[in-house]
XYZ file of C-alpha atoms in Angstrom:
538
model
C 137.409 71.397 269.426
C 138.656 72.486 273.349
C 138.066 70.749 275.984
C 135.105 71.788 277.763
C 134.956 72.121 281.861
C 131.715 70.928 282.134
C 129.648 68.225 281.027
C 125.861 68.960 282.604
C 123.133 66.525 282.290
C 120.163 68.548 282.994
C 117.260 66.015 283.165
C 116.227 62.201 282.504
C 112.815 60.215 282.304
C 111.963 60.202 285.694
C 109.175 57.545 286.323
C 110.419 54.284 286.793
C 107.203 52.393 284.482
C 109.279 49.257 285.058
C 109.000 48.943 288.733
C 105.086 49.766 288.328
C 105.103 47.427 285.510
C 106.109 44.557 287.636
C 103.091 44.941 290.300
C 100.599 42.072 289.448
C 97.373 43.641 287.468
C 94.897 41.316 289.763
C 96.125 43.517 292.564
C 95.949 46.740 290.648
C 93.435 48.427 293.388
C 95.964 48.647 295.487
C 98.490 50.692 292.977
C 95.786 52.366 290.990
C 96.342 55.676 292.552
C 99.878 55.677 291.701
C 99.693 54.566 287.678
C 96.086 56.422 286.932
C 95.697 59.145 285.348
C 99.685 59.125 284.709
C 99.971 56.086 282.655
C 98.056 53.474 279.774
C 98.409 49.976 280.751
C 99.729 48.638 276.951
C 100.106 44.809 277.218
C 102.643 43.649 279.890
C 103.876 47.361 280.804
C 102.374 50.859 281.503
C 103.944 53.896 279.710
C 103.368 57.285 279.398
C 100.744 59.298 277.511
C 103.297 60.611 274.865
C 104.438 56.646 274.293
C 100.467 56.098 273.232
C 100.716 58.195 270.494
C 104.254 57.469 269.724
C 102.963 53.708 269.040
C 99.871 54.320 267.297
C 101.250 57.191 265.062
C 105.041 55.012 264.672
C 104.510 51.351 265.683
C 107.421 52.391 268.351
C 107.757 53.616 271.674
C 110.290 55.359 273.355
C 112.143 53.049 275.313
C 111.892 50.400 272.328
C 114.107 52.959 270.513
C 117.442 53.933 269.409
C 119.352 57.031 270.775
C 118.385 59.097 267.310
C 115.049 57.668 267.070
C 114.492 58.888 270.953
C 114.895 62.303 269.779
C 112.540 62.310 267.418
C 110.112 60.305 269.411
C 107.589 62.618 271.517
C 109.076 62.595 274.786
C 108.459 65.544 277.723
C 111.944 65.134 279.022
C 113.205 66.281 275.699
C 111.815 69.280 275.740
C 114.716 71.593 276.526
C 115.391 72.612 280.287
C 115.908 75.664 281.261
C 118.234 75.193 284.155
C 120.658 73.436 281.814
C 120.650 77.063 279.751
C 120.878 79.270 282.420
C 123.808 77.847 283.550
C 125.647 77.079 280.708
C 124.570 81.253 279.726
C 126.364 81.994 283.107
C 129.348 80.298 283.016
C 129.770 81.297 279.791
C 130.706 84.649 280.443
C 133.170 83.445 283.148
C 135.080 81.808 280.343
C 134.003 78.317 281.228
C 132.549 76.145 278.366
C 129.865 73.223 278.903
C 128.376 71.013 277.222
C 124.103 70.325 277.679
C 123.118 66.681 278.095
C 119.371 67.886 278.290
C 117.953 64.001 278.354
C 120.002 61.302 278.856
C 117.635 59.070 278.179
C 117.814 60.424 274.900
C 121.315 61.902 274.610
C 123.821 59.292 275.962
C 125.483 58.461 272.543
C 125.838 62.177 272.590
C 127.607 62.185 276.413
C 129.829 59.239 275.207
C 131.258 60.949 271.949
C 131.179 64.390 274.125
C 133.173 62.912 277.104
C 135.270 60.923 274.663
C 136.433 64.428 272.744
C 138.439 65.529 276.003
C 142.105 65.606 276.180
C 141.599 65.990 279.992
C 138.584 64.361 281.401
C 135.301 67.357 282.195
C 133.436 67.148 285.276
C 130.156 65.880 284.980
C 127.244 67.737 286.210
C 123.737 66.001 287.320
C 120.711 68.948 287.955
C 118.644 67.573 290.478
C 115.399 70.201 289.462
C 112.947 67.369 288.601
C 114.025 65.010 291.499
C 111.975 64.018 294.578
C 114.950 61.221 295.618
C 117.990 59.484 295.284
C 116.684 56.808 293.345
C 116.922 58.807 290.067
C 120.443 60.692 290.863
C 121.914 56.972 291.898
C 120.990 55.384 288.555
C 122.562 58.359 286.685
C 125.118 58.306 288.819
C 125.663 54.489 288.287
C 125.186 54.794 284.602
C 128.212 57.420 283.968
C 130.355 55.689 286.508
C 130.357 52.472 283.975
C 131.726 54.785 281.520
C 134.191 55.801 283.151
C 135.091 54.652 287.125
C 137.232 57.647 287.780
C 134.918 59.988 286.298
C 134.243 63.603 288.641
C 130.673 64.025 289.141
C 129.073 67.305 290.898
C 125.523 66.976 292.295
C 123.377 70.348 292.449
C 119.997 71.694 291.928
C 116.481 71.284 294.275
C 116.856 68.087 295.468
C 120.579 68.482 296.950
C 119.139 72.090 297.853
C 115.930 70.584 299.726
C 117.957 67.957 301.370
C 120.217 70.505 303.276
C 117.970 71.752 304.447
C 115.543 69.058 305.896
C 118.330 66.915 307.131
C 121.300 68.557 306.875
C 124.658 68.323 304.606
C 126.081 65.436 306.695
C 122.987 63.401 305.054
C 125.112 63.599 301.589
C 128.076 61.523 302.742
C 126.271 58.292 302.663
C 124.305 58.631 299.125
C 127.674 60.422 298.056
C 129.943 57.215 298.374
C 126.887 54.618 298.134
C 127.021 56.096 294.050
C 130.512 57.711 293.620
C 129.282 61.411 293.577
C 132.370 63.091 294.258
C 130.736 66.899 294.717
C 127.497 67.951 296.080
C 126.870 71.681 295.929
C 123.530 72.127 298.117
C 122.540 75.695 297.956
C 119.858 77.310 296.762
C 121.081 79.634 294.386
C 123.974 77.288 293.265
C 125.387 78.862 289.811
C 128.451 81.450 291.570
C 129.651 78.062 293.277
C 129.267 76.059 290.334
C 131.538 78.487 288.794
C 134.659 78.919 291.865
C 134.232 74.844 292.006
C 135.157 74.475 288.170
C 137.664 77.675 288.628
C 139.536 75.849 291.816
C 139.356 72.567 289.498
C 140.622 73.924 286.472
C 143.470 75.787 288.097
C 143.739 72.885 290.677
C 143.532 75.530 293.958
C 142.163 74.352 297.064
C 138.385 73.144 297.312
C 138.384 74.977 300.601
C 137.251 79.039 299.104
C 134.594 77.111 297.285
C 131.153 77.572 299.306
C 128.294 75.203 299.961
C 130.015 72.307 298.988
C 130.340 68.499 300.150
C 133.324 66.553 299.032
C 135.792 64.050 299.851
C 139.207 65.014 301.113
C 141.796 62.293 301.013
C 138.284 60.556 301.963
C 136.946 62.232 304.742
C 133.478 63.945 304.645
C 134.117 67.652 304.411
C 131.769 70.465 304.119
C 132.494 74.118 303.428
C 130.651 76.839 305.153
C 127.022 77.633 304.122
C 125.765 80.651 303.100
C 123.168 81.961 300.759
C 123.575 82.756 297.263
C 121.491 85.844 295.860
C 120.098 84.486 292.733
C 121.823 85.948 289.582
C 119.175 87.726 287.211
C 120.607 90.953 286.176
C 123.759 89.736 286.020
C 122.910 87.101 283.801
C 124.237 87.471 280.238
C 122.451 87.704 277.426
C 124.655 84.943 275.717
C 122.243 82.341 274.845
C 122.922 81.972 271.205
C 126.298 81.546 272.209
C 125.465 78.036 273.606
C 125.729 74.910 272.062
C 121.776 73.762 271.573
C 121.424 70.441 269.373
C 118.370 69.769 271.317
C 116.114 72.786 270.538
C 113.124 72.759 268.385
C 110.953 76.239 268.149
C 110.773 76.523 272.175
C 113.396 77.836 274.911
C 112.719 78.687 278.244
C 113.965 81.824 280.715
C 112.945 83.349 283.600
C 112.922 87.234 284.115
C 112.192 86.783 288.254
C 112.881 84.908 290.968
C 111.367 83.911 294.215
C 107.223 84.570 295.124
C 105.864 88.015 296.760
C 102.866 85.577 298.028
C 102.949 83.238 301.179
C 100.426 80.448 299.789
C 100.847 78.103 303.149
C 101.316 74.377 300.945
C 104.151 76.304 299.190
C 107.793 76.383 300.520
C 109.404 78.676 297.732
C 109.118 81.828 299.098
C 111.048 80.217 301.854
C 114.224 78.323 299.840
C 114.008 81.202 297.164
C 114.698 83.865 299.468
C 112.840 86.626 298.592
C 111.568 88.108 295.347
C 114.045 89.212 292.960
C 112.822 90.823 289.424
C 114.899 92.067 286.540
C 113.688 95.600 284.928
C 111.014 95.226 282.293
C 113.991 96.847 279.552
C 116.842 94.730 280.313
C 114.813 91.564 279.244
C 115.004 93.045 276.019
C 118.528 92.153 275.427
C 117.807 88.501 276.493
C 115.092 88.335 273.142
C 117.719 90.130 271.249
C 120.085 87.161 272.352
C 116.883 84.509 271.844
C 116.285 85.943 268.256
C 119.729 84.841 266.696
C 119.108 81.526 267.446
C 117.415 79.867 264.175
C 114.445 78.294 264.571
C 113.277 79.656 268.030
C 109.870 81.695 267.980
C 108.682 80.400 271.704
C 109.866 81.108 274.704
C 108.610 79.584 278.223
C 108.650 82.325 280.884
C 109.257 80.020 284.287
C 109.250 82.895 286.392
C 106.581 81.846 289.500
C 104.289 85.287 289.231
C 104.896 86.630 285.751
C 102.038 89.404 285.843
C 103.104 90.559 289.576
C 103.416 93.675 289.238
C 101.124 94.763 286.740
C 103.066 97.882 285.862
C 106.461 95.958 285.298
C 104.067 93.293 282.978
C 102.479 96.195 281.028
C 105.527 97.022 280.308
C 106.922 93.621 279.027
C 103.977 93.570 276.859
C 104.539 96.252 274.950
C 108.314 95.107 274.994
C 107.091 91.620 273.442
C 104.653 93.066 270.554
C 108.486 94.221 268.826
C 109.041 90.625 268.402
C 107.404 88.074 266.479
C 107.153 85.124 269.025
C 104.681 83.225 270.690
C 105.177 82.978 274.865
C 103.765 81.029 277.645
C 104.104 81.542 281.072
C 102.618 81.375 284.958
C 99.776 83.657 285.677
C 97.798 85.038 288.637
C 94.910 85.105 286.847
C 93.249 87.361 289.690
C 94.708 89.824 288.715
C 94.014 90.253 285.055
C 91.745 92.831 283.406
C 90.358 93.258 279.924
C 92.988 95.355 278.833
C 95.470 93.264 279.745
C 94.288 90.018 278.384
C 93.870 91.853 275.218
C 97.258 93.024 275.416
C 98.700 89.254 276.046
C 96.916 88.285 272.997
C 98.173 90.873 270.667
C 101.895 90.355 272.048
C 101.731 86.625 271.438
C 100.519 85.006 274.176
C 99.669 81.162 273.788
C 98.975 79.505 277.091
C 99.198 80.118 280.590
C 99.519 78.324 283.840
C 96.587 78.752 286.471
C 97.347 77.605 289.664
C 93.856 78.020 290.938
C 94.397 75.151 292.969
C 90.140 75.458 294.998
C 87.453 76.687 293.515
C 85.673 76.589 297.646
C 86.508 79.973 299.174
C 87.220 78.686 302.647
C 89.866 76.409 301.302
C 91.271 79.042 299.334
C 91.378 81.114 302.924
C 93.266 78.488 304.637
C 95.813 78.655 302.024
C 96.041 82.370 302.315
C 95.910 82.740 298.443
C 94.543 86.048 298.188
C 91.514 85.269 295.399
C 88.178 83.819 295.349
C 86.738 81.870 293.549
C 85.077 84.600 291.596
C 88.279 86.258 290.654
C 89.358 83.194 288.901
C 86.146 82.511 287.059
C 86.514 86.137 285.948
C 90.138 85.620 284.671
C 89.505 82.405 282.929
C 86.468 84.000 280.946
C 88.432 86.853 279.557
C 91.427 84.212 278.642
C 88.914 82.248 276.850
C 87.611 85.401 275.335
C 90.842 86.528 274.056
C 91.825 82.399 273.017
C 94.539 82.211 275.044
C 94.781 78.743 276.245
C 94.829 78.018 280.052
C 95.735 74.978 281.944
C 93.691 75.262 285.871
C 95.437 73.425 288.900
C 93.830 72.032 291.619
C 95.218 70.484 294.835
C 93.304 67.738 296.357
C 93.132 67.416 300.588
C 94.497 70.758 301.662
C 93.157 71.072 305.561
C 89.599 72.277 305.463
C 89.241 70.371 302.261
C 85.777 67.787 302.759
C 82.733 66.974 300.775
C 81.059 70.174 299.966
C 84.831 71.467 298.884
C 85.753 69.189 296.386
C 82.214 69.452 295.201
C 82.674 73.500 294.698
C 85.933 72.410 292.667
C 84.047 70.178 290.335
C 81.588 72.393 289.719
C 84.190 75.293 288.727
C 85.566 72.887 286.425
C 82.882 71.845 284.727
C 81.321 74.885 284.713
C 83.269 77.877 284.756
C 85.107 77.835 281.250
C 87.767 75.533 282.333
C 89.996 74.371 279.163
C 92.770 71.950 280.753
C 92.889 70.998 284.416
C 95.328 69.173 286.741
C 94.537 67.372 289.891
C 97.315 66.683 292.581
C 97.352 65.815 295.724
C 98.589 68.017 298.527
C 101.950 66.932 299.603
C 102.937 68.187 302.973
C 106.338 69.938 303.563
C 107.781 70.910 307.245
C 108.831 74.159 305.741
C 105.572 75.456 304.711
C 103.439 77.996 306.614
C 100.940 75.355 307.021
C 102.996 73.363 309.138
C 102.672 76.140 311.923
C 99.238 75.904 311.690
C 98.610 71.974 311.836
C 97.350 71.789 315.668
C 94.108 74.067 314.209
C 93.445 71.197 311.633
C 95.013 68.356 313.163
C 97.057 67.779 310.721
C 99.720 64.833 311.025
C 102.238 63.037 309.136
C 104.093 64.262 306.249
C 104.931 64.158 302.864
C 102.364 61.594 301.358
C 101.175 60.226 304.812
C 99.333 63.135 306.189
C 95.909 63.083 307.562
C 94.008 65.527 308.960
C 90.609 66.486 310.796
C 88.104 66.213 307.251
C 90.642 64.342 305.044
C 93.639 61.922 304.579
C 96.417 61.874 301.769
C 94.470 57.987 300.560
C 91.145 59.611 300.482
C 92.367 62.481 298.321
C 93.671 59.692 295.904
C 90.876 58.020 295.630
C 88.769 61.546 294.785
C 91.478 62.448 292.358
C 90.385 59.509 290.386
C 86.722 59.504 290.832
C 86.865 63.699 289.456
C 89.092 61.871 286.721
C 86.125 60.005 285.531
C 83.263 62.131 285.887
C 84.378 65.574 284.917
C 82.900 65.642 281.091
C 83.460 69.530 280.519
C 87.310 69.832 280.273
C 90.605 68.193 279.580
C 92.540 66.327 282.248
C 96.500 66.971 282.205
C 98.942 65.281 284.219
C 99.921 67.593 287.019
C 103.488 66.538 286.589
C 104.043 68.094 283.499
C 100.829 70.014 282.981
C 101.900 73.229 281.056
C 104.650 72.213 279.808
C 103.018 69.103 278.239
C 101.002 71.811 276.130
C 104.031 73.929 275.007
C 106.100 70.812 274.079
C 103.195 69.063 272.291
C 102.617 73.094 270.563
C 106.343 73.059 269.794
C 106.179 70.106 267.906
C 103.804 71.154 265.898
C 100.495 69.764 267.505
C 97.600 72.438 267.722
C 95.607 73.235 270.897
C 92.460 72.126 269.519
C 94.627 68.579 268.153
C 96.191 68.389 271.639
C 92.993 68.370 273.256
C 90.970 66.024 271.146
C 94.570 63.429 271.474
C 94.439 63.630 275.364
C 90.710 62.820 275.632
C 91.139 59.985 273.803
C 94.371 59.299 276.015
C 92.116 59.739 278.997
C 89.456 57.600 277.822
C 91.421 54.298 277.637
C 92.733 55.497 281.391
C 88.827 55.384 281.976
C 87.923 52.247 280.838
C 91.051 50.823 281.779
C 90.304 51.851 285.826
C 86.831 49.827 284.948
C 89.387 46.527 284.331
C 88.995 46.796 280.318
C 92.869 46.396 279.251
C 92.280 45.388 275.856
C 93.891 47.000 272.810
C 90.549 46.450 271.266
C 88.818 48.271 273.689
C 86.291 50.772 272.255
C 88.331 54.131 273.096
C 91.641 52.401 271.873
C 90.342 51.974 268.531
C 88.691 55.446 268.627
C 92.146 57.211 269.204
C 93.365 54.785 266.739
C 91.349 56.244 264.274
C 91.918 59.879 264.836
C 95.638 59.516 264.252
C 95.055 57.576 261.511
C 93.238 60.362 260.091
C 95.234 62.863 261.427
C 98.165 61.100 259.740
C 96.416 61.720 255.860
C-alpha cells in the first residue's frame, strides 16, 4: 500500500459524561438541565441513550469496550459522516489519497496501524463539524500528539470556520500552540484549500499561495489572506465507491445543495454559507450511480438544509429516485408539501424526514420570519403520516416573543396534531443572526446560553424543556442533538420505526422517574425496558 496524504478524523463522542458524572447527585437540581433528557443516570455515571440499550441487550457499554467491540456497539458517532466523504470524494480526483478516521473513539487502533503504514509521515486532519469548543479539538489534539510528538495536524471545518469569524484568525494562535495544531484552515467552504495545503506539502512549495490558512513560520503566527470559497457541488466527483469505507453499514450521506434561500432570524447559515447553491436534478444521478457500486448501501441521508425547495427541481429528483431501489431521508419544509408529492416521496423510498417546525404559536413563528403557520405544518405532518413516512418535529424553546400562552400552543401541536418524534432545544443566541438586529424590540441581552429577554430567559426555557419532557404523553421525545439522525442510524442497524419508538419511551421513562430522584436499577420503567429487550432478543 502508498502512502496516503491525508489522515482525516472526521468526528468523536462529543459529550464529556465524565465531567457530568463527577457533579454530586444531592446537588443534581442545579445540573439537571444539562444531563436530562440527554442522559440515564446508571450507578456512579450518566451515559447516553444508545449505552442503555447497549447494557441491557450486551451486559456492556461503550466506553467499557474494546476498539472492535466499539464498532459493533450502538454508538451515534459511528454512524458515518458525511464531511469525512465529501472530502475524501474531492481530493480524490486531485490525485490525493486519505484515509477516514470516522470515530476515533471507535477507530484509534485503526489510526495507529494507518499512521504506522507510512513511509513518510500523512498529515492528520481533525473536522471540527460537530464542535461547539476547543475542549473537544484539544483532547484529540492531545491524544494524536502522544502518538507521535512531531506529528502535522490541520484543523478545519465549522468550528475553526465560526471562530474567524466571531473573533478573528489571530484567536487561533493561542489554542494552536496550547495543543500543537500546526494548521488551521478557517473558511467556510474549506475543501479547494485543503487540497493546495496538501499540494504545497507534498511538493514542499511555499505555504504562502495556500489561502485561509493559520500556521507557524519558523514560529511566528502567520495568516494568509482570506477570501471566500464557493462551495464545490457540481464539481464534485462522483467517486464515492472509490473511497476506502470500513465503517459503512447500509447508510451514506450526501448533499445535492448548499446554503438556505430562507432568512429564519435564530439561524446564521444563510450568512456563513453564502448563498444558495443547488446542483441540477440529473447530475445527482451520477452520484447514485457512484452510491450503487458500493455493496451493502441502500440508504442515503440527503443533508442538504431545504431538500424540497424548489418543488420543480424535487419533482424531478423523485422521479430520478423511483430508478433506484433505496430508501432516503432527508430535511423537509413541510409547508410546502402537497398530496401528490408526499405520495410521490413514498413511492420513491422515502423513510423519514426532518421537520424543523420549531413553534407551533403563529406570532413566534412571525418573529422568526419562517414563512408558515402553524396550519401549514399540521397539514404537512398529516399527509406524512398518511403516506407512513416517519417525521421527527423540532421545536426551539425561548425565541423572543416566546411566553406562557406560546409554549402552551407548542404543546398542544404536539400532542395533538399527529406529531410522531419531537425535539426540544433551547434557543441559543448568535451575533450573526438577523435576530440580533432586532434585540432592542425584545430586549434581548446576553448571548449564547445567557440571553434573556422581555417574556423569557435562556434558565426558564430549561426548566420548560423539562417540564414538556414529562408531560407530553402523545409522542416520542428525541434528543435534539442527534434527532434525525438518531432514527436513520438506529434504522440502519436494523431497528424498525415502530421498535425505535417503543425503545426510546422506555429510555425516556427512566429519564422521568429519574428527574423525580428514583435512580434505582430496579425502578419500575428500568425493569419494563428490561423486559422488552429481553423479548425483543427471542
Amino acid at each position: 500500500m502508498s502512502d496516503v496524504d491525508l489522515i482525516l478524523v472526521c468526528q468523536s463522542n462529543v459529550l464529556d459524561y465524565d465531567s457530568l458524572s463527577g457533579f454530586p447527585l444531592d446537588r443534581l437540581d442545579l445540573y439537571k438541565t444539562l444531563v436530562y433528557p440527554r442522559m440515564v443516570r446508571d450507578g456512579d455515571r450518566f451515559i447516553g441513550h444508545l449505552d442503555v440499550l447497549n447494557s441491557l441487550d450486551g451486559g456492556t457499554t461503550y466506553f467499557d469496550a474494546d476498539y472492535p467491540q466499539r464498532r459493533e456497539l450502538l454508538n451515534i458517532w459511528n454512524l458515518p459522516s458525511a464531511s469525512g466523504l465529501h472530502l475524501a470524494n474531492v481530493l480524490l480526483a486531485s490525485g490525493l489519497r486519505v484515509k477516514i478516521i470516522n470515530n476515533l473513539d471507535s477507530e484509534w487502533d485503526w489510526f495507529e496501524t494507518a499512521y504506522a503504514a507510512n513511509r513518510t509521515p500523512p498529515l492528520v486532519g481533525i473536522s471540527s463539524t460537530f464542535y461547539l469548543g476547543i475542549k473537544e479539538i484539544g483532547r484529540i489534539a492531545k491524544r494524536l500528539r502522544k502518538l507521535d510528538p512531531d506529528m502535522e495536524i490541520v484543523l478545519g471545518g465549522a468550528h475553526a470556520n465560526g471562530r474567524a469569524v466571531g473573533a478573528g484568525v489571530a484567536s487561533f494562535e493561542a489554542p494552536m500552540r496550547r495543543y500543537g495544531i500546526n494548521y488551521v484552515l478557517h473558511a467556510f467552504n474549506s475543501d479547494s484549500d485543503l487540497r493546495d495545503l496538501l499540494l504545497a506539502r507534498k511538493g514542499a512549495k511555499s505555504l504562502d499561495t495556500v489561502k485561509n490558512l493559520c500556521f507557524f513560520d519558523q514560529g511566528r503566527f502567520t495568516a494568509t489572506r482570506s477570501e471566500w470559497n464557493t462551495p464545490l457541488l457540481d464539481e464534485v466527483p462522483a467517486n464515492w465507491d472509490k473511497v476506502d469505507t470500513p465503517f459503512l453499514n447500509r447508510t451514506i450521506q450526501i448533499r445535492t445543495a448548499s446554503g438556505c434561500p430562507f432568512s429564519c432570524s435564530f439561524c446564521s447559515y444563510p450568512t456563513t454559507a453564502g448563498g444558495w447553491k443547488t446542483i441540477e436534478a440529473e447530475r445527482v444521478r451520477a452520484h447514485l450511480e457512484s452510491i450503487k457500486r458500493i455493496p451493502g448501501i441502500d440508504r442515503i441521508i440527503f443533508i442538504d438544509d431545504t431538500f424540497n425547495v424548489p418543488p420543480h427541481r424535487f419533482k424531478d429528483l423523485l422521479k430520478i429516485f423511483k430508478d433506484y431501489d433505496f430508501e432516503w431521508f432527508s430535511f423537509l419544509r413541510v409547508q410546502y408539501v402537497d398530496d401528490d408529492m408526499v405520495r410521490s416521496m413514498k413511492e420513491s423510498g422515502c423513510a423519514g424526514v426532518y421537520l424543523g417546525v420549531e413553534s407551533a404559536s403563529d406570532r413566534v413563528l412571525k418573529n422568526m420570519n419562517k414563512k408558515a403557520r402553524r396550519a401549514d405544518f399540521a397539514r404537512g405532518i398529516e399527509l406524512l403520516n398518511k403516506y407512513d413516512i416517519r417525521s421527527l418535529s423540532a421545536f426551539v424553546l425561548g425565541f423572543p416573543g416566546e411566553d406562557d400562552t406560546s409554549i402552551k400552543d407548542s404543546i398542544d401541536f404536539i400532542e395533538n396534531c399527529g406529531v410522531d418524534f419531537y425535539s426540544l432545544k433551547e434557543f441559543f443566541y448568535m451575533e450573526n443572526t438577523e435576530i440580533h438586529n432586532q434585540r432592542a424590540q425584545f430586549g434581548l441581552t446576553g448571548m449564547g446560553t445567557k440571553w434573556s429577554h422581555d417574556t423569557m430567559s435562556y434558565d426558564e426555557a430549561s426548566q420548560i424543556k423539562l417540564e414538556m419532557f414529562s408531560s407530553i404523553k402523545n409522542a416520542t421525545s428525541i434528543d435534539p442533538d442527534t434527532s434525525l439522525w438518531y432514527l436513520a442510524y438506529l434504522y440502519d442497524r436494523g431497528y424498525g420505526f415502530d421498535e425505535i419508538k417503543r425503545l426510546q419511551q422506555g429510555i425516556n421513562a427512566i429519564m422521568a422517574d429519574q428527574m423525580n430522584g428514583d435512580m434505582s436499577r430496579d425502578s419500575a420503567a428500568y425493569r419494563a425496558l428490561t423486559d422488552m429487550m429481553a423479548k425483543a432478543a427471542e
